[in-house]
Amino acid sequence: MVIMRILVVEDEHKIANALKQGLEQHSYAVDVAYDGDSGLTMAQTEPYDLIILDRMLPGSIDGIGILQAIRKENIHTPVLLLTAKDKVLDRAHGLNAGADDYLVKPFAFVELIARVRALLRRTPQTTNTFLTYEDLMLDPENMLVERKGQRIDLTAKEFALLEYFMRHNERILAKDLLMQHVWNYDADILPNTVEVYVGYLRNKIDKPFKGQHFIHTKRGFGYYFGVQK
Ligand code: CA
């Protein structure tokens, strides 16, 4: 199963944390930004499946500003806008700015989860397409991995790690980042868990194949996935 990633941008910590906890219980992976500026940066740099965006935010940019900025950059991640004001004008404003749906505060969590599900169903998921890197192919929908046309069997965790590597190829990824994104809500992660799983993955996708290895250790930083340049 592919884990859906949701970004919550909400300055009220109580609401943000309740959303994170509730969504994680529904098996979503959740990141939280507590102000507009970090919310915008995360929305621009991470491949989320959905963004839950509060309208009123501290910082130099509010929810509408973030929405306009990402749409301008052709980021079409579905956005559920949270707004404290129930004015017709506001709704129109939010939807015009590129929101896919909105929810008026205060709202019940069951209502939010229904909207989240509807939005995730509605949009064609990026996970429907194959990911390829050189002679490596990953099919997120069918949990299939092949290298040089040869099928490779991975566990769910190895698969999630490889998918993250392939989506973020040719850059250095800190161990903490991997821990946060691939293990997200596993409470019992040990400090060496990432190394252990990277080792498993290496034994399956690199070692049996002649030629280029894709997983490289960057001592003191983390890992690099890709052809060494
Ligand atoms: Ca707010």
PDB file of C-alpha atoms and ligand atoms in Angstrom:
ATOM      1  CA  MET A   1       0.000   0.000   0.000  1.00  0.00           C
ATOM      2  CA  VAL A   2       1.291   3.420  -0.887  1.00  0.00           C
ATOM      3  CA  ILE A   3       1.129   5.931   1.926  1.00  0.00           C
ATOM      4  CA  MET A   4      -0.581   9.224   1.094  1.00  0.00           C
ATOM      5  CA  ARG A   5       1.307  12.276   2.275  1.00  0.00           C
ATOM      6  CA  ILE A   6      -0.544  15.272   3.632  1.00  0.00           C
ATOM      7  CA  LEU A   7       0.808  18.694   4.542  1.00  0.00           C
ATOM      8  CA  VAL A   8      -1.091  20.605   7.227  1.00  0.00           C
ATOM      9  CA  VAL A   9      -0.406  24.356   7.350  1.00  0.00           C
ATOM     10  CA  GLU A  10      -2.024  25.694  10.505  1.00  0.00           C
ATOM     11  CA  ASP A  11      -0.691  28.110  13.117  1.00  0.00           C
ATOM     12  CA  GLU A  12      -2.969  27.028  15.939  1.00  0.00           C
ATOM     13  CA  HIS A  13      -0.901  24.258  17.471  1.00  0.00           C
ATOM     14  CA  LYS A  14      -3.857  22.589  19.139  1.00  0.00           C
ATOM     15  CA  ILE A  15      -5.740  22.215  15.865  1.00  0.00           C
ATOM     16  CA  ALA A  16      -2.615  21.328  13.889  1.00  0.00           C
ATOM     17  CA  ASN A  17      -1.586  18.601  16.317  1.00  0.00           C
ATOM     18  CA  ALA A  18      -5.118  17.188  16.548  1.00  0.00           C
ATOM     19  CA  LEU A  19      -5.263  17.029  12.727  1.00  0.00           C
ATOM     20  CA  LYS A  20      -1.875  15.333  12.528  1.00  0.00           C
ATOM     21  CA  GLN A  21      -2.833  12.755  15.124  1.00  0.00           C
ATOM     22  CA  GLY A  22      -6.256  12.078  13.630  1.00  0.00           C
ATOM     23  CA  LEU A  23      -4.957  11.774  10.069  1.00  0.00           C
ATOM     24  CA  GLU A  24      -2.117   9.500  11.158  1.00  0.00           C
ATOM     25  CA  GLN A  25      -4.668   7.217  12.777  1.00  0.00           C
ATOM     26  CA  HIS A  26      -6.208   6.959   9.325  1.00  0.00           C
ATOM     27  CA  SER A  27      -2.814   5.856   7.952  1.00  0.00           C
ATOM     28  CA  TYR A  28      -1.832   9.091   6.290  1.00  0.00           C
ATOM     29  CA  ALA A  29       1.698  10.447   6.669  1.00  0.00           C
ATOM     30  CA  VAL A  30       1.466  14.012   7.932  1.00  0.00           C
ATOM     31  CA  ASP A  31       3.852  16.970   8.053  1.00  0.00           C
ATOM     32  CA  VAL A  32       2.903  20.195   9.813  1.00  0.00           C
ATOM     33  CA  ALA A  33       3.957  23.781   9.100  1.00  0.00           C
ATOM     34  CA  TYR A  34       2.981  26.350  11.722  1.00  0.00           C
ATOM     35  CA  ASP A  35       3.467  29.485   9.631  1.00  0.00           C
ATOM     36  CA  GLY A  36       2.991  30.637   6.067  1.00  0.00           C
ATOM     37  CA  ASP A  37       6.619  30.827   5.033  1.00  0.00           C
ATOM     38  CA  SER A  38       7.579  27.295   6.021  1.00  0.00           C
ATOM     39  CA  GLY A  39       4.245  26.064   4.661  1.00  0.00           C
ATOM     40  CA  LEU A  40       5.046  27.536   1.264  1.00  0.00           C
ATOM     41  CA  THR A  41       8.570  26.099   1.210  1.00  0.00           C
ATOM     42  CA  MET A  42       7.322  22.622   2.120  1.00  0.00           C
ATOM     43  CA  ALA A  43       4.503  22.767  -0.446  1.00  0.00           C
ATOM     44  CA  GLN A  44       7.036  23.747  -3.119  1.00  0.00           C
ATOM     45  CA  THR A  45       9.668  21.165  -2.304  1.00  0.00           C
ATOM     46  CA  GLU A  46       7.874  18.024  -1.130  1.00  0.00           C
ATOM     47  CA  PRO A  47       5.564  15.864  -3.239  1.00  0.00           C
ATOM     48  CA  TYR A  48       2.382  15.872  -1.153  1.00  0.00           C
ATOM     49  CA  ASP A  49      -0.861  14.213  -2.190  1.00  0.00           C
ATOM     50  CA  LEU A  50      -2.961  16.821  -0.376  1.00  0.00           C
ATOM     51  CA  ILE A  51      -2.483  20.126   1.429  1.00  0.00           C
ATOM     52  CA  ILE A  52      -4.751  21.257   4.253  1.00  0.00           C
ATOM     53  CA  LEU A  53      -4.262  24.980   4.385  1.00  0.00           C
ATOM     54  CA  ASP A  54      -5.469  27.439   7.000  1.00  0.00           C
ATOM     55  CA  ARG A  55      -6.414  30.795   5.537  1.00  0.00           C
ATOM     56  CA  MET A  56      -5.174  33.073   8.285  1.00  0.00           C
ATOM     57  CA  LEU A  57      -1.512  32.500   9.019  1.00  0.00           C
ATOM     58  CA  PRO A  58       1.274  34.457  10.682  1.00  0.00           C
ATOM     59  CA  GLY A  59       4.338  35.315   8.637  1.00  0.00           C
ATOM     60  CA  SER A  60       4.747  37.145   5.382  1.00  0.00           C
ATOM     61  CA  ILE A  61       2.288  34.977   3.454  1.00  0.00           C
ATOM     62  CA  ASP A  62      -1.222  33.744   4.320  1.00  0.00           C
ATOM     63  CA  GLY A  63      -3.153  30.716   3.060  1.00  0.00           C
ATOM     64  CA  ILE A  64      -4.468  32.443  -0.058  1.00  0.00           C
ATOM     65  CA  GLY A  65      -0.961  33.686  -0.841  1.00  0.00           C
ATOM     66  CA  ILE A  66       0.462  30.157  -0.595  1.00  0.00           C
ATOM     67  CA  LEU A  67      -2.318  28.839  -2.791  1.00  0.00           C
ATOM     68  CA  GLN A  68      -1.737  31.449  -5.476  1.00  0.00           C
ATOM     69  CA  ALA A  69       2.021  30.951  -5.340  1.00  0.00           C
ATOM     70  CA  ILE A  70       1.930  27.168  -5.793  1.00  0.00           C
ATOM     71  CA  ARG A  71      -0.711  27.273  -8.535  1.00  0.00           C
ATOM     72  CA  LYS A  72       1.415  29.816 -10.368  1.00  0.00           C
ATOM     73  CA  GLU A  73       4.256  27.296 -10.231  1.00  0.00           C
ATOM     74  CA  ASN A  74       1.988  24.625 -11.703  1.00  0.00           C
ATOM     75  CA  ILE A  75       1.793  22.606  -8.519  1.00  0.00           C
ATOM     76  CA  HIS A  76      -1.643  21.013  -8.747  1.00  0.00           C
ATOM     77  CA  THR A  77      -1.754  19.253  -5.392  1.00  0.00           C
ATOM     78  CA  PRO A  78      -5.363  19.322  -4.142  1.00  0.00           C
ATOM     79  CA  VAL A  79      -5.870  21.952  -1.465  1.00  0.00           C
ATOM     80  CA  LEU A  80      -8.481  21.903   1.280  1.00  0.00           C
ATOM     81  CA  LEU A  81      -8.747  25.441   2.610  1.00  0.00           C
ATOM     82  CA  LEU A  82      -9.714  26.029   6.237  1.00  0.00           C
ATOM     83  CA  THR A  83     -11.409  29.299   6.892  1.00  0.00           C
ATOM     84  CA  ALA A  84     -12.763  30.924  10.025  1.00  0.00           C
ATOM     85  CA  LYS A  85     -15.125  33.132   8.103  1.00  0.00           C
ATOM     86  CA  ASP A  86     -18.296  31.821   6.625  1.00  0.00           C
ATOM     87  CA  LYS A  87     -18.865  34.508   4.083  1.00  0.00           C
ATOM     88  CA  VAL A  88     -19.906  33.797   0.528  1.00  0.00           C
ATOM     89  CA  LEU A  89     -17.302  36.266  -0.637  1.00  0.00           C
ATOM     90  CA  ASP A  90     -14.571  34.382   1.200  1.00  0.00           C
ATOM     91  CA  ARG A  91     -15.505  31.043  -0.262  1.00  0.00           C
ATOM     92  CA  ALA A  92     -15.491  32.444  -3.760  1.00  0.00           C
ATOM     93  CA  HIS A  93     -12.159  34.070  -3.043  1.00  0.00           C
ATOM     94  CA  GLY A  94     -10.640  30.801  -1.837  1.00  0.00           C
ATOM     95  CA  LEU A  95     -11.969  28.736  -4.711  1.00  0.00           C
ATOM     96  CA  ASN A  96     -10.935  31.375  -7.229  1.00  0.00           C
ATOM     97  CA  ALA A  97      -7.442  31.300  -5.816  1.00  0.00           C
ATOM     98  CA  GLY A  98      -7.238  27.615  -6.656  1.00  0.00           C
ATOM     99  CA  ALA A  99      -8.574  25.699  -3.643  1.00  0.00           C
ATOM    100  CA  ASP A 100     -10.339  22.414  -4.434  1.00  0.00           C
ATOM    101  CA  ASP A 101     -12.574  22.511  -1.394  1.00  0.00           C
ATOM    102  CA  TYR A 102     -12.949  24.435   1.843  1.00  0.00           C
ATOM    103  CA  LEU A 103     -14.108  23.803   5.356  1.00  0.00           C
ATOM    104  CA  VAL A 104     -15.413  26.403   7.783  1.00  0.00           C
ATOM    105  CA  LYS A 105     -14.022  26.394  11.313  1.00  0.00           C
ATOM    106  CA  PRO A 106     -14.982  24.974  13.713  1.00  0.00           C
ATOM    107  CA  PHE A 107     -15.488  21.646  11.998  1.00  0.00           C
ATOM    108  CA  ALA A 108     -15.901  18.054  13.121  1.00  0.00           C
ATOM    109  CA  PHE A 109     -13.004  15.728  12.354  1.00  0.00           C
ATOM    110  CA  VAL A 110     -15.342  13.245  10.636  1.00  0.00           C
ATOM    111  CA  GLU A 111     -16.282  15.960   8.194  1.00  0.00           C
ATOM    112  CA  LEU A 112     -12.658  16.751   7.490  1.00  0.00           C
ATOM    113  CA  ILE A 113     -11.740  13.127   6.890  1.00  0.00           C
ATOM    114  CA  ALA A 114     -14.667  12.768   4.465  1.00  0.00           C
ATOM    115  CA  ARG A 115     -13.418  15.779   2.472  1.00  0.00           C
ATOM    116  CA  VAL A 116      -9.847  14.468   2.537  1.00  0.00           C
ATOM    117  CA  ARG A 117     -10.936  11.094   1.185  1.00  0.00           C
ATOM    118  CA  ALA A 118     -13.057  12.698  -1.514  1.00  0.00           C
ATOM    119  CA  LEU A 119     -10.190  14.917  -2.657  1.00  0.00           C
ATOM    120  CA  LEU A 120      -7.693  12.052  -2.726  1.00  0.00           C
ATOM    121  CA  ARG A 121     -10.126   9.933  -4.749  1.00  0.00           C
ATOM    122  CA  ARG A 122     -10.898  12.712  -7.150  1.00  0.00           C
ATOM    123  CA  THR A 123      -7.400  13.512  -8.254  1.00  0.00           C
ATOM    124  CA  PRO A 124      -5.433  11.171 -10.426  1.00  0.00           C
ATOM    125  CA  GLN A 125      -2.681  10.074  -8.086  1.00  0.00           C
ATOM    126  CA  THR A 126       0.890  10.598  -9.057  1.00  0.00           C
ATOM    127  CA  THR A 127       1.355   7.054  -7.814  1.00  0.00           C
ATOM    128  CA  ASN A 128      -0.382   5.671 -10.898  1.00  0.00           C
ATOM    129  CA  THR A 129       2.669   6.190 -13.016  1.00  0.00           C
ATOM    130  CA  PHE A 130       5.827   4.159 -13.009  1.00  0.00           C
ATOM    131  CA  LEU A 131       8.949   5.646 -11.580  1.00  0.00           C
ATOM    132  CA  THR A 132      12.080   4.880 -13.517  1.00  0.00           C
ATOM    133  CA  TYR A 133      15.722   5.600 -12.912  1.00  0.00           C
ATOM    134  CA  GLU A 134      18.271   4.261 -15.389  1.00  0.00           C
ATOM    135  CA  ASP A 135      17.511   0.502 -15.582  1.00  0.00           C
ATOM    136  CA  LEU A 136      15.426   0.489 -12.406  1.00  0.00           C
ATOM    137  CA  MET A 137      11.620   0.596 -12.535  1.00  0.00           C
ATOM    138  CA  LEU A 138       9.149   0.949  -9.678  1.00  0.00           C
ATOM    139  CA  ASP A 139       5.388   0.593 -10.055  1.00  0.00           C
ATOM    140  CA  PRO A 140       3.848   2.158  -6.941  1.00  0.00           C
ATOM    141  CA  GLU A 141       0.352   0.886  -7.606  1.00  0.00           C
ATOM    142  CA  ASN A 142       1.253  -2.771  -7.935  1.00  0.00           C
ATOM    143  CA  MET A 143       4.249  -2.632  -5.585  1.00  0.00           C
ATOM    144  CA  LEU A 144       6.493  -3.966  -8.303  1.00  0.00           C
ATOM    145  CA  VAL A 145      10.216  -3.354  -8.726  1.00  0.00           C
ATOM    146  CA  GLU A 146      12.412  -4.451 -11.602  1.00  0.00           C
ATOM    147  CA  ARG A 147      16.018  -3.869 -12.511  1.00  0.00           C
ATOM    148  CA  LYS A 148      17.264  -4.789 -15.984  1.00  0.00           C
ATOM    149  CA  GLY A 149      13.838  -6.339 -16.460  1.00  0.00           C
ATOM    150  CA  GLN A 150      14.384  -8.666 -13.516  1.00  0.00           C
ATOM    151  CA  ARG A 151      11.767  -8.750 -10.775  1.00  0.00           C
ATOM    152  CA  ILE A 152      12.959  -7.797  -7.267  1.00  0.00           C
ATOM    153  CA  ASP A 153      10.975  -8.709  -4.162  1.00  0.00           C
ATOM    154  CA  LEU A 154      10.933  -6.040  -1.471  1.00  0.00           C
ATOM    155  CA  THR A 155       9.191  -5.779   1.882  1.00  0.00           C
ATOM    156  CA  ALA A 156       6.738  -2.898   2.359  1.00  0.00           C
ATOM    157  CA  LYS A 157       9.315  -0.808   4.213  1.00  0.00           C
ATOM    158  CA  GLU A 158      12.065  -1.442   1.666  1.00  0.00           C
ATOM    159  CA  PHE A 159       9.618  -0.521  -1.063  1.00  0.00           C
ATOM    160  CA  ALA A 160       8.645   2.740   0.680  1.00  0.00           C
ATOM    161  CA  LEU A 161      12.322   3.608   1.140  1.00  0.00           C
ATOM    162  CA  LEU A 162      13.140   2.918  -2.503  1.00  0.00           C
ATOM    163  CA  GLU A 163      10.122   4.908  -3.652  1.00  0.00           C
ATOM    164  CA  TYR A 164      11.300   7.868  -1.574  1.00  0.00           C
ATOM    165  CA  PHE A 165      14.821   7.547  -2.975  1.00  0.00           C
ATOM    166  CA  MET A 166      13.537   7.429  -6.541  1.00  0.00           C
ATOM    167  CA  ARG A 167      11.230  10.409  -6.084  1.00  0.00           C
ATOM    168  CA  HIS A 168      14.167  12.372  -4.665  1.00  0.00           C
ATOM    169  CA  ASN A 169      16.957  11.056  -6.812  1.00  0.00           C
ATOM    170  CA  GLU A 170      20.347  12.683  -7.322  1.00  0.00           C
ATOM    171  CA  ARG A 171      20.370  14.650  -4.122  1.00  0.00           C
ATOM    172  CA  ILE A 172      21.730  14.061  -0.664  1.00  0.00           C
ATOM    173  CA  LEU A 173      19.036  12.965   1.749  1.00  0.00           C
ATOM    174  CA  ALA A 174      19.659  13.319   5.468  1.00  0.00           C
ATOM    175  CA  LYS A 175      18.991  10.276   7.597  1.00  0.00           C
ATOM    176  CA  ASP A 176      16.525  12.280   9.696  1.00  0.00           C
ATOM    177  CA  LEU A 177      14.560  13.154   6.584  1.00  0.00           C
ATOM    178  CA  LEU A 178      14.256   9.502   5.599  1.00  0.00           C
ATOM    179  CA  MET A 179      13.256   8.597   9.123  1.00  0.00           C
ATOM    180  CA  GLN A 180      10.582  11.268   9.095  1.00  0.00           C
ATOM    181  CA  HIS A 181       9.147  10.405   5.704  1.00  0.00           C
ATOM    182  CA  VAL A 182       9.484   6.666   5.445  1.00  0.00           C
ATOM    183  CA  TRP A 183       8.954   5.689   9.068  1.00  0.00           C
ATOM    184  CA  ASN A 184       6.792   8.644   9.970  1.00  0.00           C
ATOM    185  CA  TYR A 185       4.487   7.139  12.546  1.00  0.00           C
ATOM    186  CA  ASP A 186       6.391   4.087  13.680  1.00  0.00           C
ATOM    187  CA  ALA A 187       7.152   4.951  17.271  1.00  0.00           C
ATOM    188  CA  ASP A 188       9.696   2.195  17.828  1.00  0.00           C
ATOM    189  CA  ILE A 189      12.302   3.265  15.279  1.00  0.00           C
ATOM    190  CA  LEU A 190      15.884   2.767  16.479  1.00  0.00           C
ATOM    191  CA  PRO A 191      18.819   5.041  15.572  1.00  0.00           C
ATOM    192  CA  ASN A 192      20.300   2.437  13.228  1.00  0.00           C
ATOM    193  CA  THR A 193      17.015   1.444  11.567  1.00  0.00           C
ATOM    194  CA  VAL A 194      17.680   3.548   8.481  1.00  0.00           C
ATOM    195  CA  GLU A 195      21.170   2.021   7.990  1.00  0.00           C
ATOM    196  CA  VAL A 196      19.757  -1.462   8.410  1.00  0.00           C
ATOM    197  CA  TYR A 197      17.071  -0.935   5.779  1.00  0.00           C
ATOM    198  CA  VAL A 198      19.390   0.842   3.384  1.00  0.00           C
ATOM    199  CA  GLY A 199      21.610  -2.238   3.722  1.00  0.00           C
ATOM    200  CA  TYR A 200      18.708  -4.574   2.889  1.00  0.00           C
ATOM    201  CA  LEU A 201      17.830  -2.443  -0.110  1.00  0.00           C
ATOM    202  CA  ARG A 202      21.426  -2.400  -1.359  1.00  0.00           C
ATOM    203  CA  ASN A 203      21.577  -6.169  -1.194  1.00  0.00           C
ATOM    204  CA  LYS A 204      18.524  -6.371  -3.413  1.00  0.00           C
ATOM    205  CA  ILE A 205      18.794  -3.546  -5.918  1.00  0.00           C
ATOM    206  CA  ASP A 206      22.538  -2.916  -6.222  1.00  0.00           C
ATOM    207  CA  LYS A 207      24.674  -5.902  -5.253  1.00  0.00           C
ATOM    208  CA  PRO A 208      23.139  -8.553  -7.549  1.00  0.00           C
ATOM    209  CA  PHE A 209      23.569  -6.325 -10.582  1.00  0.00           C
ATOM    210  CA  LYS A 210      26.731  -5.639 -12.446  1.00  0.00           C
ATOM    211  CA  GLY A 211      27.591  -2.050 -13.138  1.00  0.00           C
ATOM    212  CA  GLN A 212      26.360   1.128 -11.560  1.00  0.00           C
ATOM    213  CA  HIS A 213      25.295   1.168  -7.913  1.00  0.00           C
ATOM    214  CA  PHE A 214      22.571   3.665  -7.041  1.00  0.00           C
ATOM    215  CA  ILE A 215      22.710   3.908  -3.261  1.00  0.00           C
ATOM    216  CA  HIS A 216      25.683   5.828  -1.903  1.00  0.00           C
ATOM    217  CA  THR A 217      26.504   6.683   1.700  1.00  0.00           C
ATOM    218  CA  LYS A 218      27.485  10.266   2.409  1.00  0.00           C
ATOM    219  CA  ARG A 219      29.293   9.983   5.710  1.00  0.00           C
ATOM    220  CA  GLY A 220      27.954  12.392   8.292  1.00  0.00           C
ATOM    221  CA  PHE A 221      25.094  13.486   6.021  1.00  0.00           C
ATOM    222  CA  GLY A 222      22.988  10.605   4.868  1.00  0.00           C
ATOM    223  CA  TYR A 223      22.465   9.017   1.491  1.00  0.00           C
ATOM    224  CA  TYR A 224      22.541   9.813  -2.192  1.00  0.00           C
ATOM    225  CA  PHE A 225      20.455   7.855  -4.646  1.00  0.00           C
ATOM    226  CA  GLY A 226      21.582   7.928  -8.233  1.00  0.00           C
ATOM    227  CA  VAL A 227      24.482   7.670 -10.603  1.00  0.00           C
ATOM    228  CA  GLN A 228      27.607   9.177  -9.016  1.00  0.00           C
ATOM    229  CA  LYS A 229      28.646  12.256 -10.898  1.00  0.00           C
TER     230      LYS A 229
HETATM  231 CA    CA B   1      -4.985  30.555  11.678  1.00  0.00          CA
END
